[in-house]
PDB file of C-alpha atoms and ligand atoms in Angstrom:
ATOM      1  CA  MET H   1       4.830 -17.256 -27.632  1.00 88.00           C
ATOM      2  CA  ASN H   2       4.517 -13.666 -26.408  1.00 96.00           C
ATOM      3  CA  ALA H   3       4.098 -12.715 -22.718  1.00 97.00           C
ATOM      4  CA  LEU H   4       0.293 -12.462 -22.917  1.00 97.00           C
ATOM      5  CA  GLN H   5      -0.027 -15.883 -24.588  1.00 97.00           C
ATOM      6  CA  LYS H   6       2.298 -17.275 -21.918  1.00 96.00           C
ATOM      7  CA  ILE H   7       0.201 -16.061 -18.975  1.00 96.00           C
ATOM      8  CA  LYS H   8      -2.990 -17.180 -20.729  1.00 96.00           C
ATOM      9  CA  SER H   9      -1.476 -20.675 -20.749  1.00 96.00           C
ATOM     10  CA  THR H  10      -0.929 -20.231 -16.945  1.00 94.00           C
ATOM     11  CA  ASP H  11       2.849 -19.955 -17.204  1.00 94.00           C
ATOM     12  CA  PHE H  12       3.704 -17.050 -14.912  1.00 95.00           C
ATOM     13  CA  HIS H  13       7.502 -17.333 -14.970  1.00 94.00           C
ATOM     14  CA  LEU H  14       8.156 -14.089 -16.767  1.00 97.00           C
ATOM     15  CA  SER H  15      11.477 -12.500 -17.651  1.00 97.00           C
ATOM     16  CA  GLU H  16      12.131  -8.802 -17.105  1.00 98.00           C
ATOM     17  CA  TYR H  17      11.586  -8.222 -20.815  1.00 97.00           C
ATOM     18  CA  GLU H  18       8.239 -10.083 -20.751  1.00 98.00           C
ATOM     19  CA  ILE H  19       7.013  -8.024 -17.777  1.00 98.00           C
ATOM     20  CA  VAL H  20       7.815  -4.817 -19.662  1.00 98.00           C
ATOM     21  CA  ASP H  21       5.941  -6.280 -22.621  1.00 98.00           C
ATOM     22  CA  LEU H  22       2.805  -6.801 -20.514  1.00 98.00           C
ATOM     23  CA  LEU H  23       3.060  -3.273 -19.146  1.00 98.00           C
ATOM     24  CA  ARG H  24       3.229  -1.961 -22.738  1.00 98.00           C
ATOM     25  CA  ILE H  25      -0.216  -3.389 -23.570  1.00 98.00           C
ATOM     26  CA  GLU H  26      -2.444  -0.545 -24.670  1.00 98.00           C
ATOM     27  CA  VAL H  27      -5.138   0.246 -22.108  1.00 98.00           C
ATOM     28  CA  LEU H  28      -8.717  -0.638 -23.164  1.00 98.00           C
ATOM     29  CA  SER H  29      -7.458  -2.837 -26.046  1.00 98.00           C
ATOM     30  CA  LYS H  30      -8.595  -6.481 -26.385  1.00 98.00           C
ATOM     31  CA  GLU H  31      -5.242  -7.578 -24.911  1.00 98.00           C
ATOM     32  CA  PHE H  32      -5.779  -5.286 -21.895  1.00 98.00           C
ATOM     33  CA  PHE H  33      -9.028  -7.053 -20.983  1.00 98.00           C
ATOM     34  CA  GLU H  34      -7.372 -10.467 -21.546  1.00 98.00           C
ATOM     35  CA  LEU H  35      -4.632  -9.464 -19.083  1.00 98.00           C
ATOM     36  CA  LEU H  36      -7.223  -8.373 -16.521  1.00 98.00           C
ATOM     37  CA  ALA H  37      -9.123 -11.640 -16.970  1.00 98.00           C
ATOM     38  CA  VAL H  38      -6.014 -13.737 -16.265  1.00 98.00           C
ATOM     39  CA  SER H  39      -5.183 -11.707 -13.141  1.00 98.00           C
ATOM     40  CA  ASN H  40      -8.797 -11.876 -11.961  1.00 98.00           C
ATOM     41  CA  ASP H  41      -8.861 -15.686 -12.425  1.00 98.00           C
ATOM     42  CA  ARG H  42      -5.638 -16.067 -10.508  1.00 98.00           C
ATOM     43  CA  SER H  43      -6.963 -14.057  -7.548  1.00 98.00           C
ATOM     44  CA  ARG H  44     -10.341 -15.800  -7.503  1.00 98.00           C
ATOM     45  CA  GLN H  45      -8.575 -19.183  -7.448  1.00 97.00           C
ATOM     46  CA  LYS H  46      -6.246 -18.116  -4.605  1.00 97.00           C
ATOM     47  CA  PHE H  47      -8.466 -15.866  -2.520  1.00 97.00           C
ATOM     48  CA  GLY H  48     -11.940 -17.256  -3.268  1.00 96.00           C
ATOM     49  CA  ASN H  49     -14.466 -14.632  -2.220  1.00 95.00           C
ATOM     50  CA  ARG H  50     -12.490 -13.461   0.833  1.00 98.00           C
ATOM     51  CA  GLY H  51     -12.139  -9.696   0.850  1.00 98.00           C
ATOM     52  CA  TYR H  52     -10.021  -7.665   3.246  1.00 98.00           C
ATOM     53  CA  VAL H  53     -10.296  -4.124   4.559  1.00 98.00           C
ATOM     54  CA  PHE H  54      -7.298  -2.741   6.378  1.00 98.00           C
ATOM     55  CA  THR H  55      -7.560   0.476   8.368  1.00 98.00           C
ATOM     56  CA  GLN H  56      -4.790   2.982   9.004  1.00 98.00           C
ATOM     57  CA  ILE H  57      -4.592   5.895  11.428  1.00 98.00           C
ATOM     58  CA  GLY H  58      -2.006   8.544  10.551  1.00 98.00           C
ATOM     59  CA  ILE H  59      -1.150   9.575  14.103  1.00 98.00           C
ATOM     60  CA  ASN H  60       0.718  12.835  13.454  1.00 98.00           C
ATOM     61  CA  ALA H  61       0.393  15.654  10.933  1.00 98.00           C
ATOM     62  CA  GLU H  62       3.802  17.345  11.107  1.00 98.00           C
ATOM     63  CA  PRO H  63       6.553  18.513   8.742  1.00 98.00           C
ATOM     64  CA  CYS H  64       8.660  15.489   7.755  1.00 98.00           C
ATOM     65  CA  PRO H  65      12.405  15.865   6.951  1.00 98.00           C
ATOM     66  CA  ILE H  66      12.331  13.178   4.226  1.00 98.00           C
ATOM     67  CA  ASN H  67      10.619  15.740   1.997  1.00 98.00           C
ATOM     68  CA  CYS H  68       9.060  13.306  -0.464  1.00 98.00           C
ATOM     69  CA  LYS H  69       8.090  15.425  -3.447  1.00 98.00           C
ATOM     70  CA  PHE H  70       4.599  13.921  -3.612  1.00 98.00           C
ATOM     71  CA  CYS H  71       3.700  14.151   0.090  1.00 98.00           C
ATOM     72  CA  SER H  72       1.626  16.876   1.726  1.00 98.00           C
ATOM     73  CA  MET H  73       3.765  16.560   4.872  1.00 98.00           C
ATOM     74  CA  GLY H  74       7.199  17.150   3.283  1.00 98.00           C
ATOM     75  CA  ALA H  75       8.799  19.856   5.477  1.00 98.00           C
ATOM     76  CA  ALA H  76       9.988  21.937   2.516  1.00 98.00           C
ATOM     77  CA  HIS H  77       6.490  22.254   1.051  1.00 98.00           C
ATOM     78  CA  TYR H  78       4.115  21.383   3.921  1.00 98.00           C
ATOM     79  CA  SER H  79       0.638  21.560   2.384  1.00 97.00           C
ATOM     80  CA  MET H  80      -1.602  20.145   5.063  1.00 97.00           C
ATOM     81  CA  ASP H  81      -4.208  22.431   6.588  1.00 97.00           C
ATOM     82  CA  SER H  82      -2.911  22.039  10.157  1.00 98.00           C
ATOM     83  CA  GLN H  83      -0.302  20.424  12.431  1.00 98.00           C
ATOM     84  CA  TRP H  84      -1.045  18.129  15.353  1.00 98.00           C
ATOM     85  CA  GLU H  85      -0.153  14.880  17.042  1.00 98.00           C
ATOM     86  CA  LYS H  86      -2.698  12.479  18.504  1.00 98.00           C
ATOM     87  CA  THR H  87      -2.234  11.272  22.079  1.00 97.00           C
ATOM     88  CA  ALA H  88      -2.328   7.528  22.824  1.00 97.00           C
ATOM     89  CA  GLY H  89      -5.745   8.108  24.429  1.00 97.00           C
ATOM     90  CA  GLU H  90      -7.119   9.792  21.291  1.00 97.00           C
ATOM     91  CA  ILE H  91      -5.803   6.971  19.104  1.00 98.00           C
ATOM     92  CA  CYS H  92      -7.432   4.377  21.393  1.00 98.00           C
ATOM     93  CA  SER H  93     -10.814   6.112  21.290  1.00 97.00           C
ATOM     94  CA  GLN H  94     -10.622   6.410  17.513  1.00 97.00           C
ATOM     95  CA  LEU H  95      -9.795   2.705  17.295  1.00 98.00           C
ATOM     96  CA  ASN H  96     -12.722   1.826  19.578  1.00 97.00           C
ATOM     97  CA  TRP H  97     -14.997   3.808  17.260  1.00 95.00           C
ATOM     98  CA  LEU H  98     -13.572   1.987  14.218  1.00 96.00           C
ATOM     99  CA  GLN H  99     -14.039  -1.376  15.917  1.00 94.00           C
ATOM    100  CA  GLU H 100     -17.788  -0.813  15.884  1.00 94.00           C
ATOM    101  CA  GLY H 101     -17.582  -1.976  12.249  1.00 91.00           C
ATOM    102  CA  TYR H 102     -15.519  -4.864  10.914  1.00 96.00           C
ATOM    103  CA  PHE H 103     -12.058  -4.584   9.414  1.00 98.00           C
ATOM    104  CA  ASP H 104      -8.999  -6.813   9.293  1.00 98.00           C
ATOM    105  CA  ASP H 105      -5.422  -5.550   9.828  1.00 98.00           C
ATOM    106  CA  PHE H 106      -4.799  -2.274  11.678  1.00 98.00           C
ATOM    107  CA  PHE H 107      -2.002   0.114  10.695  1.00 98.00           C
ATOM    108  CA  LEU H 108      -0.408   2.976  12.613  1.00 98.00           C
ATOM    109  CA  MET H 109       1.417   5.526  10.445  1.00 98.00           C
ATOM    110  CA  THR H 110       3.820   8.336  11.437  1.00 98.00           C
ATOM    111  CA  THR H 111       6.166  10.781   9.742  1.00 98.00           C
ATOM    112  CA  ALA H 112       9.721   9.412   9.380  1.00 98.00           C
ATOM    113  CA  ASP H 113      11.200  11.171  12.420  1.00 97.00           C
ATOM    114  CA  TYR H 114       8.467  10.309  14.932  1.00 98.00           C
ATOM    115  CA  PRO H 115      10.271   9.032  18.074  1.00 98.00           C
ATOM    116  CA  GLN H 116      10.445   5.239  17.979  1.00 97.00           C
ATOM    117  CA  ASP H 117      10.066   4.775  21.767  1.00 97.00           C
ATOM    118  CA  LYS H 118       6.878   6.838  21.715  1.00 98.00           C
ATOM    119  CA  PHE H 119       5.607   4.764  18.796  1.00 98.00           C
ATOM    120  CA  LEU H 120       6.275   1.544  20.700  1.00 98.00           C
ATOM    121  CA  SER H 121       4.213   2.762  23.646  1.00 98.00           C
ATOM    122  CA  VAL H 122       1.315   3.714  21.332  1.00 98.00           C
ATOM    123  CA  GLY H 123       1.512   0.172  19.890  1.00 98.00           C
ATOM    124  CA  LYS H 124       1.338  -1.349  23.368  1.00 98.00           C
ATOM    125  CA  ALA H 125      -1.675   0.844  24.220  1.00 98.00           C
ATOM    126  CA  VAL H 126      -3.728  -0.156  21.156  1.00 98.00           C
ATOM    127  CA  LYS H 127      -2.864  -3.852  21.111  1.00 98.00           C
ATOM    128  CA  PRO H 128      -5.399  -4.921  23.789  1.00 98.00           C
ATOM    129  CA  LEU H 129      -8.176  -3.206  21.803  1.00 98.00           C
ATOM    130  CA  LEU H 130      -7.669  -5.457  18.789  1.00 98.00           C
ATOM    131  CA  ARG H 131      -9.330  -8.831  18.216  1.00 97.00           C
ATOM    132  CA  LYS H 132      -6.989 -11.813  18.457  1.00 96.00           C
ATOM    133  CA  ASP H 133      -7.159 -12.329  14.694  1.00 96.00           C
ATOM    134  CA  GLN H 134      -6.502  -8.650  13.929  1.00 98.00           C
ATOM    135  CA  ARG H 135      -2.920  -7.923  12.899  1.00 98.00           C
ATOM    136  CA  LEU H 136      -1.100  -4.781  14.024  1.00 98.00           C
ATOM    137  CA  VAL H 137       1.147  -3.134  11.431  1.00 98.00           C
ATOM    138  CA  ALA H 138       3.745  -0.329  11.675  1.00 98.00           C
ATOM    139  CA  ASN H 139       4.120   2.226   8.873  1.00 98.00           C
ATOM    140  CA  ILE H 140       7.051   4.355  10.056  1.00 98.00           C
ATOM    141  CA  GLY H 141      10.513   5.585   8.966  1.00 98.00           C
ATOM    142  CA  ASP H 142      13.616   3.413   8.647  1.00 98.00           C
ATOM    143  CA  PHE H 143      14.714   1.273  11.591  1.00 98.00           C
ATOM    144  CA  ASP H 144      17.249  -1.395  12.508  1.00 98.00           C
ATOM    145  CA  LEU H 145      16.925  -5.000  13.626  1.00 98.00           C
ATOM    146  CA  GLN H 146      16.807  -4.070  17.308  1.00 98.00           C
ATOM    147  CA  THR H 147      13.794  -1.807  16.721  1.00 98.00           C
ATOM    148  CA  ALA H 148      12.173  -4.471  14.551  1.00 98.00           C
ATOM    149  CA  LEU H 149      12.455  -6.909  17.462  1.00 98.00           C
ATOM    150  CA  GLN H 150      11.060  -4.288  19.851  1.00 98.00           C
ATOM    151  CA  LEU H 151       8.108  -3.755  17.510  1.00 98.00           C
ATOM    152  CA  LYS H 152       7.429  -7.482  17.651  1.00 98.00           C
ATOM    153  CA  GLU H 153       7.743  -7.469  21.414  1.00 98.00           C
ATOM    154  CA  ALA H 154       5.247  -4.573  21.606  1.00 98.00           C
ATOM    155  CA  GLY H 155       2.662  -6.637  19.707  1.00 98.00           C
ATOM    156  CA  PHE H 156       3.206  -5.565  16.096  1.00 98.00           C
ATOM    157  CA  THR H 157       2.833  -8.434  13.650  1.00 98.00           C
ATOM    158  CA  GLY H 158       4.111  -6.646  10.565  1.00 98.00           C
ATOM    159  CA  ALA H 159       5.395  -3.510   8.881  1.00 98.00           C
ATOM    160  CA  TYR H 160       4.576  -1.643   5.702  1.00 98.00           C
ATOM    161  CA  HIS H 161       7.876  -0.633   4.160  1.00 98.00           C
ATOM    162  CA  ILE H 162       9.002  -0.165   0.580  1.00 98.00           C
ATOM    163  CA  ASN H 163      11.660   1.131  -1.727  1.00 97.00           C
ATOM    164  CA  ARG H 164       9.677   3.859  -3.493  1.00 98.00           C
ATOM    165  CA  LEU H 165       9.970   4.676  -7.183  1.00 98.00           C
ATOM    166  CA  ARG H 166      12.880   7.113  -7.570  1.00 98.00           C
ATOM    167  CA  GLU H 167      13.793   6.694  -3.913  1.00 98.00           C
ATOM    168  CA  GLY H 168      16.643   9.075  -3.071  1.00 97.00           C
ATOM    169  CA  ILE H 169      15.716  11.325  -6.030  1.00 98.00           C
ATOM    170  CA  ASP H 170      12.106  12.277  -5.322  1.00 98.00           C
ATOM    171  CA  THR H 171      12.687  11.613  -1.621  1.00 98.00           C
ATOM    172  CA  MET H 172      15.522  12.320   0.786  1.00 98.00           C
ATOM    173  CA  ALA H 173      15.547   8.720   2.023  1.00 98.00           C
ATOM    174  CA  ASP H 174      18.658   6.598   1.455  1.00 97.00           C
ATOM    175  CA  PRO H 175      17.739   3.568  -0.726  1.00 97.00           C
ATOM    176  CA  GLN H 176      20.340   1.453   1.102  1.00 97.00           C
ATOM    177  CA  GLU H 177      18.751   2.295   4.421  1.00 98.00           C
ATOM    178  CA  ARG H 178      15.353   1.401   3.011  1.00 98.00           C
ATOM    179  CA  GLU H 179      16.705  -1.986   1.950  1.00 97.00           C
ATOM    180  CA  ALA H 180      18.356  -2.526   5.358  1.00 98.00           C
ATOM    181  CA  THR H 181      14.970  -1.888   7.006  1.00 98.00           C
ATOM    182  CA  LEU H 182      13.312  -4.404   4.684  1.00 98.00           C
ATOM    183  CA  ARG H 183      15.882  -6.996   5.768  1.00 98.00           C
ATOM    184  CA  ALA H 184      15.416  -6.116   9.474  1.00 98.00           C
ATOM    185  CA  ILE H 185      11.637  -6.592   9.156  1.00 98.00           C
ATOM    186  CA  GLN H 186      11.981 -10.024   7.652  1.00 98.00           C
ATOM    187  CA  GLU H 187      14.828 -11.080   9.944  1.00 98.00           C
ATOM    188  CA  ALA H 188      12.739 -10.151  12.993  1.00 98.00           C
ATOM    189  CA  GLY H 189       9.909 -12.350  11.705  1.00 98.00           C
ATOM    190  CA  LEU H 190       7.527  -9.459  11.043  1.00 98.00           C
ATOM    191  CA  GLU H 191       5.220  -9.704   8.023  1.00 98.00           C
ATOM    192  CA  LEU H 192       6.310  -7.304   5.276  1.00 98.00           C
ATOM    193  CA  TYR H 193       3.533  -5.458   3.412  1.00 98.00           C
ATOM    194  CA  TYR H 194       4.720  -4.170   0.038  1.00 98.00           C
ATOM    195  CA  CYS H 195       3.583  -1.813  -2.733  1.00 98.00           C
ATOM    196  CA  ILE H 196       4.722  -0.449  -6.091  1.00 98.00           C
ATOM    197  CA  GLU H 197       4.396   3.285  -5.441  1.00 97.00           C
ATOM    198  CA  PRO H 198       3.878   6.126  -5.989  1.00 98.00           C
ATOM    199  CA  ILE H 199       3.412   5.543  -9.727  1.00 98.00           C
ATOM    200  CA  GLY H 200       3.312   8.706 -11.845  1.00 98.00           C
ATOM    201  CA  PRO H 201       3.142   9.392 -15.599  1.00 98.00           C
ATOM    202  CA  GLU H 202       6.899  10.002 -15.723  1.00 98.00           C
ATOM    203  CA  HIS H 203       7.897   6.491 -14.581  1.00 98.00           C
ATOM    204  CA  SER H 204       9.049   4.166 -17.356  1.00 98.00           C
ATOM    205  CA  TYR H 205       7.849   0.574 -17.577  1.00 98.00           C
ATOM    206  CA  GLU H 206      11.447  -0.489 -16.969  1.00 98.00           C
ATOM    207  CA  GLU H 207      11.502   1.377 -13.628  1.00 98.00           C
ATOM    208  CA  ILE H 208       8.170  -0.139 -12.615  1.00 98.00           C
ATOM    209  CA  THR H 209       9.406  -3.605 -13.610  1.00 98.00           C
ATOM    210  CA  ALA H 210      12.517  -3.249 -11.435  1.00 98.00           C
ATOM    211  CA  GLU H 211      10.312  -2.588  -8.397  1.00 97.00           C
ATOM    212  CA  ILE H 212       7.921  -5.430  -9.280  1.00 98.00           C
ATOM    213  CA  LEU H 213      10.905  -7.803  -9.445  1.00 98.00           C
ATOM    214  CA  ARG H 214      12.203  -6.513  -6.106  1.00 97.00           C
ATOM    215  CA  ALA H 215       8.815  -7.333  -4.552  1.00 97.00           C
ATOM    216  CA  LYS H 216       8.818 -10.801  -6.124  1.00 97.00           C
ATOM    217  CA  GLU H 217      12.155 -11.557  -4.420  1.00 97.00           C
ATOM    218  CA  LEU H 218      10.709 -10.539  -1.039  1.00 97.00           C
ATOM    219  CA  ASN H 219       8.053 -13.274  -1.010  1.00 94.00           C
ATOM    220  CA  ILE H 220       5.125 -11.018  -0.103  1.00 97.00           C
ATOM    221  CA  GLY H 221       1.788 -12.043   1.421  1.00 97.00           C
ATOM    222  CA  VAL H 222      -0.014  -8.722   0.901  1.00 98.00           C
ATOM    223  CA  MET H 223       0.900  -6.766  -2.215  1.00 98.00           C
ATOM    224  CA  ALA H 224      -0.295  -3.438  -3.642  1.00 98.00           C
ATOM    225  CA  ALA H 225       0.080  -0.964  -6.459  1.00 98.00           C
ATOM    226  CA  MET H 226      -0.580   2.717  -5.891  1.00 98.00           C
ATOM    227  CA  ARG H 227      -0.732   5.682  -8.221  1.00 98.00           C
ATOM    228  CA  ARG H 228       0.591   9.017  -7.051  1.00 98.00           C
ATOM    229  CA  THR H 229      -2.172  11.437  -6.182  1.00 97.00           C
ATOM    230  CA  ALA H 230      -1.438  14.895  -7.545  1.00 97.00           C
ATOM    231  CA  VAL H 231      -1.514  16.873  -4.298  1.00 97.00           C
ATOM    232  CA  LYS H 232      -1.692  20.651  -4.700  1.00 97.00           C
ATOM    233  CA  GLY H 233       1.327  22.340  -3.118  1.00 97.00           C
ATOM    234  CA  THR H 234       3.719  19.407  -3.613  1.00 98.00           C
ATOM    235  CA  PRO H 235       6.618  19.594  -6.108  1.00 98.00           C
ATOM    236  CA  LEU H 236       5.270  16.723  -8.268  1.00 98.00           C
ATOM    237  CA  TYR H 237       1.767  18.154  -8.501  1.00 98.00           C
ATOM    238  CA  GLU H 238       2.319  19.483 -12.030  1.00 97.00           C
ATOM    239  CA  GLN H 239       3.274  16.006 -13.290  1.00 97.00           C
ATOM    240  CA  GLY H 240      -0.343  14.920 -12.898  1.00 98.00           C
ATOM    241  CA  GLN H 241      -1.364  11.317 -12.399  1.00 97.00           C
ATOM    242  CA  ILE H 242      -1.865   8.103 -14.351  1.00 98.00           C
ATOM    243  CA  SER H 243      -5.380   7.043 -15.372  1.00 98.00           C
ATOM    244  CA  ALA H 244      -7.498   4.416 -13.605  1.00 98.00           C
ATOM    245  CA  PRO H 245      -7.141   1.940 -16.534  1.00 98.00           C
ATOM    246  CA  GLU H 246      -3.349   2.415 -16.514  1.00 98.00           C
ATOM    247  CA  LEU H 247      -3.229   1.723 -12.773  1.00 98.00           C
ATOM    248  CA  THR H 248      -5.480  -1.302 -13.287  1.00 98.00           C
ATOM    249  CA  LYS H 249      -3.067  -2.699 -15.849  1.00 98.00           C
ATOM    250  CA  ILE H 250      -0.123  -2.272 -13.461  1.00 98.00           C
ATOM    251  CA  VAL H 251      -2.143  -3.937 -10.686  1.00 98.00           C
ATOM    252  CA  ALA H 252      -2.779  -6.942 -12.953  1.00 98.00           C
ATOM    253  CA  VAL H 253       0.870  -7.339 -13.939  1.00 98.00           C
ATOM    254  CA  THR H 254       2.037  -6.897 -10.332  1.00 98.00           C
ATOM    255  CA  ASN H 255      -0.492  -9.469  -9.088  1.00 98.00           C
ATOM    256  CA  LEU H 256       0.632 -12.027 -11.661  1.00 98.00           C
ATOM    257  CA  VAL H 257       4.363 -11.566 -11.149  1.00 98.00           C
ATOM    258  CA  VAL H 258       4.538 -11.105  -7.359  1.00 98.00           C
ATOM    259  CA  ASP H 259       1.794 -13.672  -6.695  1.00 98.00           C
ATOM    260  CA  PRO H 260       0.869 -12.558  -3.143  1.00 98.00           C
ATOM    261  CA  SER H 261      -0.480 -15.357  -0.951  1.00 97.00           C
ATOM    262  CA  ARG H 262      -3.099 -13.445   1.106  1.00 97.00           C
ATOM    263  CA  ALA H 263      -4.289 -10.317  -0.680  1.00 98.00           C
ATOM    264  CA  MET H 264      -3.842  -7.858  -3.562  1.00 98.00           C
ATOM    265  CA  ASN H 265      -4.571  -4.182  -3.070  1.00 98.00           C
ATOM    266  CA  VAL H 266      -4.991  -1.029  -5.144  1.00 98.00           C
ATOM    267  CA  HIS H 267      -4.536   2.382  -3.622  1.00 97.00           C
ATOM    268  CA  GLU H 268      -6.425   4.642  -3.579  1.00 96.00           C
ATOM    269  CA  PRO H 269      -9.487   2.420  -4.172  1.00 97.00           C
ATOM    270  CA  ILE H 270     -10.763   2.329  -7.776  1.00 98.00           C
ATOM    271  CA  GLN H 271     -13.487  -0.004  -8.996  1.00 98.00           C
ATOM    272  CA  ALA H 272     -11.744  -0.977 -12.246  1.00 98.00           C
ATOM    273  CA  ALA H 273      -8.893  -2.663 -10.347  1.00 98.00           C
ATOM    274  CA  LEU H 274     -11.361  -4.990  -8.642  1.00 98.00           C
ATOM    275  CA  MET H 275     -11.842  -6.591 -12.065  1.00 98.00           C
ATOM    276  CA  ALA H 276      -8.095  -7.283 -12.142  1.00 98.00           C
ATOM    277  CA  GLY H 277      -7.666  -9.346  -8.979  1.00 97.00           C
ATOM    278  CA  VAL H 278      -7.822  -6.785  -6.145  1.00 98.00           C
ATOM    279  CA  ASN H 279      -9.485  -8.230  -3.011  1.00 98.00           C
ATOM    280  CA  GLN H 280      -8.222  -5.744  -0.391  1.00 98.00           C
ATOM    281  CA  LEU H 281      -8.738  -2.009   0.202  1.00 98.00           C
ATOM    282  CA  TYR H 282      -7.612   0.529   2.817  1.00 98.00           C
ATOM    283  CA  ALA H 283      -9.700   2.775   5.011  1.00 97.00           C
ATOM    284  CA  GLU H 284      -7.783   5.849   6.244  1.00 97.00           C
ATOM    285  CA  VAL H 285      -8.117   8.124   9.247  1.00 97.00           C
ATOM    286  CA  GLY H 286      -6.015  11.102  10.381  1.00 97.00           C
ATOM    287  CA  ALA H 287      -2.921  12.246   8.475  1.00 97.00           C
ATOM    288  CA  ASN H 288      -2.491  10.984   4.916  1.00 96.00           C
ATOM    289  CA  PRO H 289       0.405  11.967   2.571  1.00 96.00           C
ATOM    290  CA  HIS H 290      -2.092  12.224  -0.334  1.00 96.00           C
ATOM    291  CA  ASP H 291      -4.423  14.650   1.353  1.00 96.00           C
ATOM    292  CA  THR H 292      -4.242  18.292   2.374  1.00 97.00           C
ATOM    293  CA  ASP H 293      -7.049  17.749   4.887  1.00 97.00           C
ATOM    294  CA  SER H 294      -5.212  16.442   7.952  1.00 97.00           C
ATOM    295  CA  HIS H 295      -8.335  14.469   8.907  1.00 96.00           C
ATOM    296  CA  THR H 296      -8.473  12.430   5.739  1.00 97.00           C
ATOM    297  CA  GLU H 297     -11.611  10.567   6.870  1.00 94.00           C
ATOM    298  CA  GLN H 298     -13.417  13.852   6.122  1.00 95.00           C
ATOM    299  CA  ASN H 299     -11.957  14.089   2.626  1.00 95.00           C
ATOM    300  CA  ARG H 300     -10.065  11.494   0.526  1.00 96.00           C
ATOM    301  CA  GLY H 301      -9.969   8.660   3.043  1.00 96.00           C
ATOM    302  CA  PHE H 302     -12.396   5.752   2.747  1.00 96.00           C
ATOM    303  CA  THR H 303     -14.214   4.520   5.847  1.00 96.00           C
ATOM    304  CA  PRO H 304     -14.177   0.717   6.435  1.00 97.00           C
ATOM    305  CA  ALA H 305     -17.880   0.656   5.459  1.00 96.00           C
ATOM    306  CA  ALA H 306     -17.175   2.393   2.126  1.00 97.00           C
ATOM    307  CA  ALA H 307     -14.327  -0.036   1.398  1.00 98.00           C
ATOM    308  CA  TRP H 308     -16.579  -3.041   2.138  1.00 98.00           C
ATOM    309  CA  ASN H 309     -19.318  -1.606  -0.099  1.00 98.00           C
ATOM    310  CA  MET H 310     -16.897  -1.502  -3.009  1.00 98.00           C
ATOM    311  CA  LEU H 311     -15.518  -4.999  -2.317  1.00 98.00           C
ATOM    312  CA  ARG H 312     -18.998  -6.507  -1.893  1.00 98.00           C
ATOM    313  CA  GLU H 313     -20.054  -5.236  -5.321  1.00 98.00           C
ATOM    314  CA  PHE H 314     -17.337  -7.476  -6.765  1.00 98.00           C
ATOM    315  CA  GLY H 315     -18.205 -10.477  -4.597  1.00 97.00           C
ATOM    316  CA  TYR H 316     -15.407 -10.066  -2.013  1.00 98.00           C
ATOM    317  CA  LEU H 317     -16.762 -10.532   1.501  1.00 97.00           C
ATOM    318  CA  PRO H 318     -15.563 -10.480   5.090  1.00 96.00           C
ATOM    319  CA  PRO H 319     -15.242 -13.927   6.786  1.00 93.00           C
ATOM    320  CA  VAL H 320     -18.627 -13.554   8.505  1.00 79.00           C
ATOM    321  CA  ASP H 321     -21.161 -11.534   6.523  1.00 67.00           C
TER     322      ASP H 321
HETATM  323  S1  SF4 Y   1       5.789  10.148   2.498  1.00 73.45           S
HETATM  324 FE1  SF4 Y   1       6.356   9.634   4.626  1.00 73.45          FE
HETATM  325  S2  SF4 Y   1       8.598   9.842   4.618  1.00 73.45           S
HETATM  326 FE2  SF4 Y   1       7.890  10.933   2.813  1.00 73.45          FE
HETATM  327  S3  SF4 Y   1       7.675  13.077   3.494  1.00 73.45           S
HETATM  328 FE3  SF4 Y   1       5.668  12.074   3.719  1.00 73.45          FE
HETATM  329  S4  SF4 Y   1       5.608  11.382   5.828  1.00 73.45           S
HETATM  330 FE4  SF4 Y   1       7.765  11.786   5.330  1.00 73.45          FE
END
C-alpha cells in the first residue's frame, strides 16, 4: 500500500519516507485532488464548520539584527518604506478599532531585539481590551523560561515560535536557541503556535518533512504552512516563490501528519488551501516581514472582514454568525 492509499484508508501513521512520497505527488494530478479530499475530510470531521480569524499587530518597523534573508526588516537589507515604533496607546486604539469586528486570537509581533520588559508592559496594557475568550499571543525573538513565565503572568496565553527552514543559514538565529525557546514556551504552560515556513522553491521535500515531523512531536493545537513571499530588496527575492497549488499540497500533508486539534492555517491566505482543510486565516496590521509597506493593512495584509469573507465562502463560520 502506498502512502496515498494508506491515508485514504484513514491510517495516518506515516513514516518519514511516506511523508516525502505524499509531498512528491504532482500538483493538479488525480492523486493531488485525492490528497486534498482526505485532508479536507479530516478537518471537517475535527473542526466542523468553525472558522477562526486571528489578528496580528506588528508593533515596530525597525532594522532587525537577525537578518533573515526573506524579511523586509533584516538590518543588512532593510526594505521597508519607513521606520517607527507604536506606543502602547497607539496599539490600544488600533486594537479597539479592530474589536469593532469579530476575530479570535490576538497576536503582538516585534523584531527580535525589541526590549522584553517593554513588550511585557504592552501586553499588560492590551489585555483588558480583549474579550475573556480571546487569547493573547506573543510573536517575538528568543527567550528563556523566566521570560516565558513573565509573559504568562502578563496575560499572554501563548506564543508563536518556530524553527524556520534553513534556520541559522538563511537567518542569523541559533537553531539551538530556537529549540530552547520552544521548550520554555511549553514548560511555562503557554500554547505554542507552529508553522512550516518560509517555504521556497529551493527547499527539498526532505527538509520540509523534517520540519513537519518536528511539529508533530510538539503536539500542536494550531498549525500552519506558509510560503515565502518574494519581497523586493531581500536577498532571497530572486529565488521566487512556490505556486498556490504547491503550497496547498504542503498544507494538506502538514494537516494530516501534525493533526492539529483546534485549527489549520495557510499563510498568506489563498483560496485553494481552504479546499485542503484550512479553517483559520490571519489578518495583519502594522509591520509585516513580507511587506515593504510598513502599514501592511494598506497593502498585503488582510483585514479581519476580508479573512472572514474568504472563510465563509468555504463554509467556515465564527461561533456566532
Ligand atoms: S523575520 Fe523576524 S527575526 Fe527575522 S529579520 Fe525579520 S523581524 Fe527579525
